[in-house]
PDB file of C-alpha atoms in Angstrom:
ATOM      1  CA  MET Y 279       0.043   0.020   0.126  1.00  0.00           C
ATOM      2  CA  GLU Y 280       2.869   2.350   0.815  1.00  0.00           C
ATOM      3  CA  ARG Y 281       4.552   1.794  -2.658  1.00  0.00           C
ATOM      4  CA  VAL Y 282       1.105   2.313  -4.019  1.00  0.00           C
ATOM      5  CA  ASN Y 283       0.836   5.848  -2.381  1.00  0.00           C
ATOM      6  CA  HIS Y 284       4.454   6.787  -3.421  1.00  0.00           C
ATOM      7  CA  LEU Y 285       3.787   5.912  -7.125  1.00  0.00           C
ATOM      8  CA  LYS Y 286       0.556   8.196  -6.924  1.00  0.00           C
ATOM      9  CA  LYS Y 287       2.395  11.119  -5.418  1.00  0.00           C
ATOM     10  CA  VAL Y 288       5.299  10.845  -8.188  1.00  0.00           C
ATOM     11  CA  LEU Y 289       2.696  10.549 -10.841  1.00  0.00           C
ATOM     12  CA  TYR Y 290       0.678  13.653  -9.442  1.00  0.00           C
ATOM     13  CA  LYS Y 291       3.959  15.512  -9.098  1.00  0.00           C
ATOM     14  CA  ASN Y 292       5.298  14.946 -12.702  1.00  0.00           C
ATOM     15  CA  LYS Y 293       1.757  14.912 -14.227  1.00  0.00           C
ATOM     16  CA  TYR Y 294       2.562  17.816 -16.596  1.00  0.00           C
ATOM     17  CA  LEU Y 295       5.649  16.031 -17.899  1.00  0.00           C
ATOM     18  CA  LEU Y 296       3.990  12.844 -18.348  1.00  0.00           C
ATOM     19  CA  LEU Y 297       1.136  14.470 -20.404  1.00  0.00           C
ATOM     20  CA  MET Y 298       3.740  16.450 -22.412  1.00  0.00           C
ATOM     21  CA  SER Y 299       5.346  12.761 -23.492  1.00  0.00           C
ATOM     22  CA  ILE Y 300       1.930  11.154 -24.711  1.00  0.00           C
ATOM     23  CA  PRO Y 301       2.293  12.860 -28.169  1.00  0.00           C
ATOM     24  CA  GLY Y 302       5.768  11.414 -28.518  1.00  0.00           C
ATOM     25  CA  LEU Y 303       4.715   8.212 -27.365  1.00  0.00           C
ATOM     26  CA  VAL Y 304       1.825   7.738 -29.497  1.00  0.00           C
ATOM     27  CA  LEU Y 305       3.818   8.802 -32.440  1.00  0.00           C
ATOM     28  CA  VAL Y 306       6.456   6.153 -31.721  1.00  0.00           C
ATOM     29  CA  ILE Y 307       3.966   3.439 -30.924  1.00  0.00           C
ATOM     30  CA  THR Y 308       2.079   4.424 -34.193  1.00  0.00           C
ATOM     31  CA  PHE Y 309       5.054   4.617 -36.544  1.00  0.00           C
ATOM     32  CA  CYS Y 310       7.598   2.398 -34.978  1.00  0.00           C
ATOM     33  CA  TYR Y 311       5.564  -0.467 -33.000  1.00  0.00           C
ATOM     34  CA  ILE Y 312       2.508  -1.021 -34.908  1.00  0.00           C
ATOM     35  CA  PRO Y 313       4.482  -1.529 -38.313  1.00  0.00           C
ATOM     36  CA  MET Y 314       6.750  -3.953 -36.878  1.00  0.00           C
ATOM     37  CA  TYR Y 315       3.888  -6.695 -37.501  1.00  0.00           C
ATOM     38  CA  GLY Y 316       4.755  -6.012 -41.270  1.00  0.00           C
ATOM     39  CA  ILE Y 317       7.810  -8.309 -40.998  1.00  0.00           C
ATOM     40  CA  VAL Y 318       5.844 -11.269 -41.156  1.00  0.00           C
ATOM     41  CA  ILE Y 319       6.038 -10.708 -45.409  1.00  0.00           C
ATOM     42  CA  ALA Y 320       9.460 -11.387 -44.871  1.00  0.00           C
ATOM     43  CA  PHE Y 321       8.169 -15.192 -44.350  1.00  0.00           C
ATOM     44  CA  GLN Y 322       5.453 -15.053 -47.007  1.00  0.00           C
ATOM     45  CA  ARG Y 323       5.015 -15.003 -50.744  1.00  0.00           C
ATOM     46  CA  PHE Y 324       3.079 -11.541 -50.026  1.00  0.00           C
ATOM     47  CA  SER Y 325       0.244 -10.287 -52.359  1.00  0.00           C
ATOM     48  CA  SER Y 326      -1.228  -6.981 -51.833  1.00  0.00           C
ATOM     49  CA  ALA Y 327      -4.616  -8.445 -52.645  1.00  0.00           C
ATOM     50  CA  LYS Y 328      -4.498 -11.168 -50.441  1.00  0.00           C
ATOM     51  CA  GLY Y 329      -2.981  -9.102 -47.738  1.00  0.00           C
ATOM     52  CA  TYR Y 330      -1.007 -10.277 -44.613  1.00  0.00           C
ATOM     53  CA  PHE Y 331      -3.448 -13.247 -43.282  1.00  0.00           C
ATOM     54  CA  ARG Y 332      -4.180 -15.146 -46.907  1.00  0.00           C
ATOM     55  CA  SER Y 333      -0.751 -14.623 -48.644  1.00  0.00           C
ATOM     56  CA  PRO Y 334       1.095 -18.069 -48.475  1.00  0.00           C
ATOM     57  CA  TRP Y 335       3.654 -18.570 -46.236  1.00  0.00           C
ATOM     58  CA  VAL Y 336       7.257 -19.854 -47.602  1.00  0.00           C
ATOM     59  CA  GLY Y 337       9.478 -19.734 -44.457  1.00  0.00           C
ATOM     60  CA  LEU Y 338      13.121 -18.889 -44.926  1.00  0.00           C
ATOM     61  CA  TYR Y 339      12.933 -19.032 -49.092  1.00  0.00           C
ATOM     62  CA  TYR Y 340      13.611 -15.214 -49.301  1.00  0.00           C
ATOM     63  CA  PHE Y 341      16.333 -15.402 -46.771  1.00  0.00           C
ATOM     64  CA  ARG Y 342      18.098 -18.270 -48.565  1.00  0.00           C
ATOM     65  CA  MET Y 343      17.281 -16.588 -51.961  1.00  0.00           C
ATOM     66  CA  PHE Y 344      19.438 -13.649 -50.629  1.00  0.00           C
ATOM     67  CA  LEU Y 345      22.376 -15.478 -49.709  1.00  0.00           C
ATOM     68  CA  MET Y 346      22.464 -17.327 -52.647  1.00  0.00           C
ATOM     69  CA  ASP Y 347      22.766 -14.074 -54.635  1.00  0.00           C
ATOM     70  CA  PRO Y 348      26.030 -13.425 -55.844  1.00  0.00           C
ATOM     71  CA  TYR Y 349      25.830  -9.729 -55.071  1.00  0.00           C
ATOM     72  CA  ALA Y 350      25.004 -10.801 -51.333  1.00  0.00           C
ATOM     73  CA  TRP Y 351      28.534 -10.664 -50.266  1.00  0.00           C
ATOM     74  CA  ARG Y 352      29.614  -7.620 -51.803  1.00  0.00           C
ATOM     75  CA  VAL Y 353      26.698  -5.571 -50.418  1.00  0.00           C
ATOM     76  CA  PHE Y 354      27.374  -6.948 -47.053  1.00  0.00           C
ATOM     77  CA  ARG Y 355      31.351  -5.870 -47.624  1.00  0.00           C
ATOM     78  CA  ASN Y 356      30.335  -2.501 -48.658  1.00  0.00           C
ATOM     79  CA  THR Y 357      28.017  -2.115 -45.799  1.00  0.00           C
ATOM     80  CA  LEU Y 358      30.299  -3.195 -43.287  1.00  0.00           C
ATOM     81  CA  LEU Y 359      33.317  -1.380 -44.670  1.00  0.00           C
ATOM     82  CA  LEU Y 360      31.447   1.953 -44.769  1.00  0.00           C
ATOM     83  CA  GLY Y 361      30.291   1.342 -41.314  1.00  0.00           C
ATOM     84  CA  VAL Y 362      33.470   0.379 -39.767  1.00  0.00           C
ATOM     85  CA  TYR Y 363      35.444   3.430 -41.551  1.00  0.00           C
ATOM     86  CA  SER Y 364      32.843   5.792 -40.583  1.00  0.00           C
ATOM     87  CA  ILE Y 365      33.496   5.060 -37.215  1.00  0.00           C
ATOM     88  CA  LEU Y 366      37.168   4.958 -37.418  1.00  0.00           C
ATOM     89  CA  PHE Y 367      37.479   8.493 -38.867  1.00  0.00           C
ATOM     90  CA  GLY Y 368      33.857   9.978 -37.737  1.00  0.00           C
ATOM     91  CA  PHE Y 369      33.772   9.059 -34.386  1.00  0.00           C
ATOM     92  CA  PRO Y 370      37.046  10.665 -32.873  1.00  0.00           C
ATOM     93  CA  PRO Y 371      36.559  14.132 -34.388  1.00  0.00           C
ATOM     94  CA  PRO Y 372      33.795  15.367 -32.220  1.00  0.00           C
ATOM     95  CA  ILE Y 373      35.688  14.241 -29.059  1.00  0.00           C
ATOM     96  CA  ILE Y 374      38.825  15.986 -30.242  1.00  0.00           C
ATOM     97  CA  LEU Y 375      36.725  19.093 -31.359  1.00  0.00           C
ATOM     98  CA  ALA Y 376      34.832  19.131 -28.012  1.00  0.00           C
ATOM     99  CA  LEU Y 377      38.222  18.871 -26.110  1.00  0.00           C
ATOM    100  CA  ILE Y 378      39.371  21.932 -27.958  1.00  0.00           C
ATOM    101  CA  PHE Y 379      36.242  24.063 -27.392  1.00  0.00           C
ATOM    102  CA  ASN Y 380      36.663  23.513 -23.924  1.00  0.00           C
ATOM    103  CA  GLU Y 381      40.153  24.633 -23.862  1.00  0.00           C
ATOM    104  CA  VAL Y 382      39.228  28.347 -25.463  1.00  0.00           C
ATOM    105  CA  LYS Y 383      38.671  30.855 -23.371  1.00  0.00           C
ATOM    106  CA  SER Y 384      37.496  33.486 -25.445  1.00  0.00           C
ATOM    107  CA  ASN Y 385      33.667  32.950 -25.008  1.00  0.00           C
ATOM    108  CA  TRP Y 386      32.781  34.995 -28.309  1.00  0.00           C
ATOM    109  CA  TYR Y 387      35.365  33.350 -30.170  1.00  0.00           C
ATOM    110  CA  LYS Y 388      34.080  29.884 -29.123  1.00  0.00           C
ATOM    111  CA  LYS Y 389      30.579  30.448 -29.816  1.00  0.00           C
ATOM    112  CA  THR Y 390      31.269  31.653 -33.471  1.00  0.00           C
ATOM    113  CA  VAL Y 391      33.363  28.679 -34.022  1.00  0.00           C
ATOM    114  CA  GLN Y 392      30.705  26.259 -32.540  1.00  0.00           C
ATOM    115  CA  THR Y 393      27.930  27.799 -34.458  1.00  0.00           C
ATOM    116  CA  LEU Y 394      30.129  27.819 -37.625  1.00  0.00           C
ATOM    117  CA  SER Y 395      30.713  23.768 -36.996  1.00  0.00           C
ATOM    118  CA  TYR Y 396      26.801  23.059 -36.297  1.00  0.00           C
ATOM    119  CA  ILE Y 397      25.632  24.657 -39.876  1.00  0.00           C
ATOM    120  CA  PRO Y 398      26.794  21.923 -41.981  1.00  0.00           C
ATOM    121  CA  HIS Y 399      24.404  19.471 -40.016  1.00  0.00           C
ATOM    122  CA  PHE Y 400      21.153  21.297 -40.868  1.00  0.00           C
ATOM    123  CA  VAL Y 401      22.235  21.380 -44.831  1.00  0.00           C
ATOM    124  CA  SER Y 402      19.910  18.931 -46.886  1.00  0.00           C
ATOM    125  CA  THR Y 403      21.605  15.680 -48.085  1.00  0.00           C
ATOM    126  CA  VAL Y 404      20.705  17.029 -51.418  1.00  0.00           C
ATOM    127  CA  ILE Y 405      22.418  19.902 -51.339  1.00  0.00           C
ATOM    128  CA  ILE Y 406      25.595  18.249 -49.959  1.00  0.00           C
ATOM    129  CA  VAL Y 407      25.727  15.962 -52.569  1.00  0.00           C
ATOM    130  CA  GLY Y 408      25.260  18.331 -54.943  1.00  0.00           C
ATOM    131  CA  LEU Y 409      28.155  20.539 -53.544  1.00  0.00           C
ATOM    132  CA  ILE Y 410      30.375  17.330 -53.682  1.00  0.00           C
ATOM    133  CA  LYS Y 411      29.516  16.586 -57.226  1.00  0.00           C
ATOM    134  CA  GLU Y 412      29.900  20.390 -58.184  1.00  0.00           C
ATOM    135  CA  MET Y 413      33.740  20.632 -56.542  1.00  0.00           C
ATOM    136  CA  PHE Y 414      35.006  17.293 -57.630  1.00  0.00           C
ATOM    137  CA  SER Y 415      33.672  17.376 -61.130  1.00  0.00           C
ATOM    138  CA  SER Y 416      35.759  16.615 -63.915  1.00  0.00           C
ATOM    139  CA  ASP Y 417      34.852  19.942 -65.659  1.00  0.00           C
ATOM    140  CA  GLY Y 418      35.312  22.651 -63.777  1.00  0.00           C
ATOM    141  CA  GLY Y 419      35.305  21.429 -60.346  1.00  0.00           C
ATOM    142  CA  ILE Y 420      37.722  23.137 -57.978  1.00  0.00           C
ATOM    143  CA  ILE Y 421      39.368  20.272 -56.942  1.00  0.00           C
ATOM    144  CA  ASN Y 422      40.366  19.140 -60.353  1.00  0.00           C
ATOM    145  CA  ILE Y 423      41.190  22.652 -61.398  1.00  0.00           C
ATOM    146  CA  MET Y 424      43.777  22.523 -58.346  1.00  0.00           C
ATOM    147  CA  ILE Y 425      44.855  19.015 -59.653  1.00  0.00           C
ATOM    148  CA  GLN Y 426      45.738  20.464 -63.250  1.00  0.00           C
ATOM    149  CA  ASN Y 427      47.174  23.715 -61.635  1.00  0.00           C
ATOM    150  CA  LEU Y 428      49.681  21.172 -59.973  1.00  0.00           C
ATOM    151  CA  GLY Y 429      50.444  19.461 -63.285  1.00  0.00           C
ATOM    152  CA  GLY Y 430      48.002  16.439 -62.804  1.00  0.00           C
ATOM    153  CA  SER Y 431      45.260  15.154 -64.820  1.00  0.00           C
ATOM    154  CA  PRO Y 432      41.738  15.316 -64.103  1.00  0.00           C
ATOM    155  CA  ILE Y 433      39.928  12.615 -62.256  1.00  0.00           C
ATOM    156  CA  VAL Y 434      36.286  11.752 -62.824  1.00  0.00           C
ATOM    157  CA  PHE Y 435      36.112  11.157 -59.213  1.00  0.00           C
ATOM    158  CA  MET Y 436      32.274  10.357 -59.151  1.00  0.00           C
ATOM    159  CA  SER Y 437      32.608   7.503 -61.439  1.00  0.00           C
ATOM    160  CA  ARG Y 438      35.662   5.966 -59.795  1.00  0.00           C
ATOM    161  CA  PRO Y 439      34.890   3.005 -57.331  1.00  0.00           C
ATOM    162  CA  GLU Y 440      38.113   3.686 -55.321  1.00  0.00           C
ATOM    163  CA  TRP Y 441      37.049   7.498 -54.472  1.00  0.00           C
ATOM    164  CA  PHE Y 442      33.614   6.788 -53.372  1.00  0.00           C
ATOM    165  CA  ARG Y 443      34.563   5.545 -49.734  1.00  0.00           C
ATOM    166  CA  THR Y 444      36.802   8.785 -49.199  1.00  0.00           C
ATOM    167  CA  LEU Y 445      33.941  11.229 -50.584  1.00  0.00           C
ATOM    168  CA  TYR Y 446      31.095   9.562 -48.734  1.00  0.00           C
ATOM    169  CA  ILE Y 447      33.231   9.367 -45.134  1.00  0.00           C
ATOM    170  CA  GLY Y 448      34.831  12.729 -45.637  1.00  0.00           C
ATOM    171  CA  SER Y 449      31.474  14.645 -46.525  1.00  0.00           C
ATOM    172  CA  GLY Y 450      29.909  12.709 -43.152  1.00  0.00           C
ATOM    173  CA  VAL Y 451      32.634  13.750 -41.075  1.00  0.00           C
ATOM    174  CA  TRP Y 452      32.368  17.563 -42.263  1.00  0.00           C
ATOM    175  CA  LYS Y 453      28.745  17.500 -42.113  1.00  0.00           C
ATOM    176  CA  ASP Y 454      28.392  15.959 -38.463  1.00  0.00           C
ATOM    177  CA  VAL Y 455      31.497  16.686 -36.522  1.00  0.00           C
ATOM    178  CA  GLY Y 456      30.300  20.102 -35.071  1.00  0.00           C
ATOM    179  CA  PHE Y 457      26.816  19.005 -34.262  1.00  0.00           C
ATOM    180  CA  GLY Y 458      28.531  15.597 -32.646  1.00  0.00           C
ATOM    181  CA  THR Y 459      30.354  17.898 -30.296  1.00  0.00           C
ATOM    182  CA  ILE Y 460      27.133  18.679 -28.264  1.00  0.00           C
ATOM    183  CA  ILE Y 461      26.841  15.729 -26.228  1.00  0.00           C
ATOM    184  CA  TYR Y 462      30.468  15.646 -25.485  1.00  0.00           C
ATOM    185  CA  LEU Y 463      30.202  19.510 -24.272  1.00  0.00           C
ATOM    186  CA  ALA Y 464      27.418  18.619 -22.352  1.00  0.00           C
ATOM    187  CA  SER Y 465      29.235  15.955 -20.442  1.00  0.00           C
ATOM    188  CA  ILE Y 466      32.330  17.893 -20.245  1.00  0.00           C
ATOM    189  CA  SER Y 467      30.190  21.090 -18.405  1.00  0.00           C
ATOM    190  CA  GLY Y 468      28.924  18.394 -15.983  1.00  0.00           C
ATOM    191  CA  ILE Y 469      32.384  17.764 -14.311  1.00  0.00           C
ATOM    192  CA  ASN Y 470      32.946  19.366 -10.858  1.00  0.00           C
ATOM    193  CA  PRO Y 471      35.413  22.566 -11.153  1.00  0.00           C
ATOM    194  CA  GLU Y 472      36.599  21.202  -7.718  1.00  0.00           C
ATOM    195  CA  ILE Y 473      38.550  18.376  -9.376  1.00  0.00           C
ATOM    196  CA  TYR Y 474      40.322  21.185 -11.791  1.00  0.00           C
ATOM    197  CA  GLU Y 475      41.034  22.953  -8.966  1.00  0.00           C
ATOM    198  CA  ALA Y 476      42.867  20.055  -7.268  1.00  0.00           C
ATOM    199  CA  ALA Y 477      44.482  19.194 -10.350  1.00  0.00           C
ATOM    200  CA  THR Y 478      45.849  22.826 -10.525  1.00  0.00           C
ATOM    201  CA  ILE Y 479      46.986  22.528  -6.831  1.00  0.00           C
ATOM    202  CA  ASP Y 480      48.894  19.249  -7.481  1.00  0.00           C
ATOM    203  CA  GLY Y 481      50.875  21.037 -10.637  1.00  0.00           C
ATOM    204  CA  ALA Y 482      48.825  19.647 -13.468  1.00  0.00           C
ATOM    205  CA  SER Y 483      49.094  21.598 -16.913  1.00  0.00           C
ATOM    206  CA  ARG Y 484      46.084  22.210 -19.197  1.00  0.00           C
ATOM    207  CA  TRP Y 485      47.208  19.275 -21.073  1.00  0.00           C
ATOM    208  CA  GLY Y 486      47.640  17.032 -18.002  1.00  0.00           C
ATOM    209  CA  LYS Y 487      44.249  17.975 -16.764  1.00  0.00           C
ATOM    210  CA  MET Y 488      42.839  17.383 -20.104  1.00  0.00           C
ATOM    211  CA  ILE Y 489      44.568  13.830 -19.999  1.00  0.00           C
ATOM    212  CA  TYR Y 490      43.753  12.839 -16.430  1.00  0.00           C
ATOM    213  CA  VAL Y 491      40.835  14.891 -15.713  1.00  0.00           C
ATOM    214  CA  THR Y 492      38.629  15.754 -18.746  1.00  0.00           C
ATOM    215  CA  ILE Y 493      38.981  12.381 -20.797  1.00  0.00           C
ATOM    216  CA  PRO Y 494      38.050  10.060 -17.905  1.00  0.00           C
ATOM    217  CA  SER Y 495      35.249  12.081 -16.979  1.00  0.00           C
ATOM    218  CA  ILE Y 496      33.675  11.829 -20.052  1.00  0.00           C
ATOM    219  CA  MET Y 497      34.475   8.353 -20.649  1.00  0.00           C
ATOM    220  CA  PRO Y 498      31.376   6.565 -19.708  1.00  0.00           C
ATOM    221  CA  THR Y 499      29.705   9.210 -22.391  1.00  0.00           C
ATOM    222  CA  ILE Y 500      31.901   8.160 -25.133  1.00  0.00           C
ATOM    223  CA  VAL Y 501      31.421   4.312 -24.320  1.00  0.00           C
ATOM    224  CA  ILE Y 502      27.700   4.586 -24.439  1.00  0.00           C
ATOM    225  CA  LEU Y 503      27.722   6.620 -27.841  1.00  0.00           C
ATOM    226  CA  LEU Y 504      30.708   4.208 -29.220  1.00  0.00           C
ATOM    227  CA  ILE Y 505      28.420   1.094 -28.345  1.00  0.00           C
ATOM    228  CA  LEU Y 506      25.101   2.952 -29.937  1.00  0.00           C
ATOM    229  CA  ARG Y 507      27.402   3.538 -33.302  1.00  0.00           C
ATOM    230  CA  VAL Y 508      28.629  -0.251 -33.277  1.00  0.00           C
ATOM    231  CA  GLY Y 509      25.124  -1.154 -33.278  1.00  0.00           C
ATOM    232  CA  GLY Y 510      23.926   0.857 -36.118  1.00  0.00           C
ATOM    233  CA  ILE Y 511      27.043  -0.039 -38.398  1.00  0.00           C
ATOM    234  CA  LEU Y 512      25.098  -1.549 -40.658  1.00  0.00           C
ATOM    235  CA  GLY Y 513      22.790   1.722 -40.972  1.00  0.00           C
ATOM    236  CA  ASN Y 514      24.447   3.662 -43.738  1.00  0.00           C
ATOM    237  CA  ASP Y 515      22.992   6.935 -45.048  1.00  0.00           C
ATOM    238  CA  TYR Y 516      21.357   5.172 -47.716  1.00  0.00           C
ATOM    239  CA  MET Y 517      19.658   8.648 -49.361  1.00  0.00           C
ATOM    240  CA  LYS Y 518      23.157   9.966 -49.597  1.00  0.00           C
ATOM    241  CA  ILE Y 519      24.432   6.869 -51.253  1.00  0.00           C
ATOM    242  CA  LEU Y 520      21.298   6.692 -53.843  1.00  0.00           C
ATOM    243  CA  LEU Y 521      22.195  10.299 -54.891  1.00  0.00           C
ATOM    244  CA  MET Y 522      25.974   9.700 -54.998  1.00  0.00           C
ATOM    245  CA  TYR Y 523      26.449   6.237 -56.766  1.00  0.00           C
ATOM    246  CA  SER Y 524      26.294   5.008 -60.164  1.00  0.00           C
ATOM    247  CA  PRO Y 525      26.204   1.685 -61.654  1.00  0.00           C
ATOM    248  CA  ALA Y 526      29.838   2.522 -62.332  1.00  0.00           C
ATOM    249  CA  THR Y 527      30.619   2.560 -58.537  1.00  0.00           C
ATOM    250  CA  TYR Y 528      28.326  -0.274 -57.391  1.00  0.00           C
ATOM    251  CA  GLU Y 529      31.446  -2.280 -56.636  1.00  0.00           C
ATOM    252  CA  THR Y 530      32.375   0.109 -53.710  1.00  0.00           C
ATOM    253  CA  ALA Y 531      28.962   1.912 -53.280  1.00  0.00           C
ATOM    254  CA  ASP Y 532      26.176  -0.717 -53.430  1.00  0.00           C
ATOM    255  CA  VAL Y 533      25.035  -1.610 -49.754  1.00  0.00           C
ATOM    256  CA  ILE Y 534      22.439  -3.632 -48.457  1.00  0.00           C
ATOM    257  CA  SER Y 535      19.802  -0.828 -48.121  1.00  0.00           C
ATOM    258  CA  THR Y 536      20.392   0.372 -51.548  1.00  0.00           C
ATOM    259  CA  TYR Y 537      20.293  -3.390 -52.839  1.00  0.00           C
ATOM    260  CA  VAL Y 538      16.926  -3.263 -51.374  1.00  0.00           C
ATOM    261  CA  TYR Y 539      15.739  -0.538 -52.886  1.00  0.00           C
ATOM    262  CA  ARG Y 540      16.749  -1.372 -56.031  1.00  0.00           C
ATOM    263  CA  ALA Y 541      16.178  -5.393 -56.292  1.00  0.00           C
ATOM    264  CA  GLY Y 542      13.094  -5.294 -53.710  1.00  0.00           C
ATOM    265  CA  LEU Y 543      11.197  -2.035 -53.960  1.00  0.00           C
ATOM    266  CA  GLU Y 544      11.988  -1.056 -57.476  1.00  0.00           C
ATOM    267  CA  ASN Y 545      10.617  -4.727 -58.553  1.00  0.00           C
ATOM    268  CA  ALA Y 546       8.035  -4.540 -56.436  1.00  0.00           C
ATOM    269  CA  SER Y 547       9.478  -7.636 -54.408  1.00  0.00           C
ATOM    270  CA  PHE Y 548       8.022  -6.435 -50.934  1.00  0.00           C
ATOM    271  CA  SER Y 549       8.943  -9.962 -49.278  1.00  0.00           C
ATOM    272  CA  TYR Y 550      12.197 -10.376 -50.594  1.00  0.00           C
ATOM    273  CA  ALA Y 551      13.002  -6.519 -49.470  1.00  0.00           C
ATOM    274  CA  ALA Y 552      11.465  -7.141 -45.951  1.00  0.00           C
ATOM    275  CA  ALA Y 553      13.582 -10.369 -45.442  1.00  0.00           C
ATOM    276  CA  VAL Y 554      17.098  -8.866 -46.323  1.00  0.00           C
ATOM    277  CA  GLY Y 555      16.201  -5.808 -44.431  1.00  0.00           C
ATOM    278  CA  LEU Y 556      15.045  -8.295 -41.558  1.00  0.00           C
ATOM    279  CA  MET Y 557      18.387  -9.850 -41.698  1.00  0.00           C
ATOM    280  CA  GLN Y 558      20.300  -6.537 -41.619  1.00  0.00           C
ATOM    281  CA  ASN Y 559      18.444  -5.597 -38.427  1.00  0.00           C
ATOM    282  CA  ILE Y 560      19.101  -8.975 -36.786  1.00  0.00           C
ATOM    283  CA  ILE Y 561      22.894  -8.655 -37.479  1.00  0.00           C
ATOM    284  CA  SER Y 562      23.064  -4.975 -35.887  1.00  0.00           C
ATOM    285  CA  MET Y 563      21.044  -6.065 -32.675  1.00  0.00           C
ATOM    286  CA  ILE Y 564      23.823  -8.940 -32.674  1.00  0.00           C
ATOM    287  CA  PHE Y 565      26.678  -6.160 -33.089  1.00  0.00           C
ATOM    288  CA  LEU Y 566      24.931  -4.218 -30.446  1.00  0.00           C
ATOM    289  CA  ILE Y 567      24.481  -6.902 -27.630  1.00  0.00           C
ATOM    290  CA  THR Y 568      28.187  -8.251 -28.279  1.00  0.00           C
ATOM    291  CA  THR Y 569      29.478  -4.310 -28.235  1.00  0.00           C
ATOM    292  CA  ASN Y 570      27.437  -3.829 -25.053  1.00  0.00           C
ATOM    293  CA  TYR Y 571      28.694  -7.158 -23.431  1.00  0.00           C
ATOM    294  CA  ILE Y 572      31.982  -6.908 -23.990  1.00  0.00           C
ATOM    295  CA  SER Y 573      32.039  -2.826 -22.684  1.00  0.00           C
ATOM    296  CA  LYS Y 574      30.191  -4.206 -19.709  1.00  0.00           C
ATOM    297  CA  LYS Y 575      33.144  -6.945 -19.050  1.00  0.00           C
ATOM    298  CA  VAL Y 576      36.050  -4.406 -19.566  1.00  0.00           C
ATOM    299  CA  ASN Y 577      35.010  -1.098 -18.123  1.00  0.00           C
ATOM    300  CA  GLU Y 578      31.501  -1.690 -16.387  1.00  0.00           C
ATOM    301  CA  THR Y 579      30.115   0.840 -18.570  1.00  0.00           C
ATOM    302  CA  SER Y 580      26.861  -0.665 -20.562  1.00  0.00           C
ATOM    303  CA  LEU Y 581      23.566   0.133 -21.807  1.00  0.00           C
ATOM    304  CA  TRP Y 582      21.522  -2.344 -19.727  1.00  0.00           C
TER     305      TRP Y 582
END
């Protein structure tokens, strides 16, 4: 009875916050949980006319179909490599930039640079890809003009498979590095100033305080974000890839999401697309659980 009364008091105390959360909860349930029933079509030969309940069941047919596809290994390899490279080259820069911002003493300069670094995040993906194509164009692109001025020959960057990953990851780092610093700056701002004062009394330099105070203090935040990043390692920005790639770059640019779009949705093979997407999500969940388990064992920081 005492617990029930305590729960009532907590609910009454936070009634306005709970009311504010209802629209978001309804949105998540409506667009994220209810549509999950649709994954049953991955095990059916789905027909729009017959619907979910009358379409014939085929079990794991579409999963085997994908695994037997000669392009399956290529799209999985490209998806995994883009995810790994995005973590290797995209995860550290926001941390480094946040540490640099924390050391800047001029408030107006720090706010100005922060604002400038945030802006690319709000630029549309279509515009980002348009800028890439203009800058790296073989006909009048600024990069090729510089190469020619240095005595080189123009490079058709957008049609060369070996350049796709560099352009994709590089533009992604430029777009998101500033916005990614927000969480780390918030974590840094929560560090007790008395720890810095104690480090100063002990004779620590600014570099020493960064290494022995700031970084260890924000390490739990870094680990949690890394776990989430690894969990989404197969979730590339397929809209950006669709805008950037072409048949000439399929060798390095074709990923699971674009393969599903092209082989599944364009051909109206909804069951096949659902099966491949479900397989991708299962593998991502395995990555997430494994990374979380390792992190919990190594440094006792985990999502659960």
